C-alpha positions as a printed NumPy array, in Angstrom:
array([[  9.649, -53.415,  23.021],
       [  6.111, -54.817,  24.608],
       [  5.443, -57.992,  26.196],
       [  2.354, -58.572,  24.314],
       [  4.667, -57.501,  20.76 ],
       [  7.141, -59.949,  21.923],
       [  4.171, -62.991,  22.319],
       [  3.259, -61.845,  18.923],
       [  6.915, -61.97 ,  16.961],
       [  7.745, -65.464,  18.814],
       [  4.186, -66.943,  18.111],
       [  4.98 , -65.648,  14.15 ],
       [  7.882, -66.746,  13.79 ],
       [  7.643, -69.846,  15.795],
       [  4.035, -71.19 ,  15.128],
       [  3.37 , -71.34 ,  18.561],
       [  2.49 , -69.128,  21.997],
       [  5.553, -68.686,  24.251],
       [  3.627, -70.705,  27.08 ],
       [  3.263, -73.198,  24.344],
       [  6.914, -73.367,  23.993],
       [  7.13 , -73.672,  27.424],
       [  4.881, -76.098,  28.128],
       [  6.815, -78.339,  25.715],
       [ 10.117, -77.816,  26.525],
       [  8.872, -79.087,  30.098],
       [  7.18 , -81.769,  29.064],
       [ 10.031, -83.332,  26.846],
       [ 12.122, -82.708,  29.909],
       [  9.976, -84.886,  31.993],
       [  9.265, -87.61 ,  29.771],
       [ 12.638, -88.16 ,  28.963],
       [ 13.112, -88.328,  32.4  ],
       [ 10.607, -91.024,  32.987],
       [ 12.336, -92.535,  29.809],
       [ 15.845, -92.864,  31.616],
       [ 14.202, -93.479,  35.633],
       [ 15.032, -97.147,  36.716],
       [ 13.173, -96.899,  39.529],
       [ 15.115, -94.531,  41.338],
       [ 12.777, -91.461,  41.442],
       [  9.485, -91.229,  42.131],
       [  6.77 , -89.798,  39.439],
       [  6.361, -87.511,  41.887],
       [  9.795, -86.259,  42.5  ],
       [ 10.291, -85.741,  38.488],
       [  7.198, -84.11 ,  38.334],
       [  8.211, -81.937,  40.774],
       [ 12.112, -81.773,  38.813],
       [ 10.339, -80.776,  35.984],
       [  8.626, -77.784,  36.93 ],
       [  5.157, -79.485,  37.282],
       [  2.659, -78.487,  40.183],
       [  2.185, -82.193,  41.492],
       [  2.265, -85.923,  40.217],
       [ -1.106, -84.975,  38.592],
       [ -0.446, -82.174,  36.175],
       [  2.435, -84.376,  34.718],
       [ -0.059, -87.265,  34.188],
       [ -2.646, -84.988,  32.451],
       [ -0.28 , -83.417,  30.312],
       [  1.018, -86.572,  28.968],
       [ -2.156, -87.915,  28.41 ],
       [ -2.798, -84.353,  26.228],
       [  0.097, -85.18 ,  24.8  ],
       [  0.514, -88.816,  24.028],
       [ -2.382, -90.283,  24.317],
       [ -0.45 , -92.704,  26.87 ],
       [  0.265, -92.893,  30.551],
       [  3.537, -92.409,  32.641],
       [  3.264, -95.883,  32.843],
       [  3.088, -96.691,  29.137],
       [  5.824, -94.403,  28.225]])
């Protein structure tokens, strides 16, 4: 099976692209880490742990998905 066919089947069955799903999973992981954080980890550390390039990318995704800043979560 080709990569493109797999992508099409995934989107047909799940409703979103593979890339969108991985972004959503990474976002959910990061937001859970932020909510459970009691000040032990910086936002930069959480961003790197969740697979983001840097803190700014994490903040931009949080704002895009929720409309809130990380401190408002």
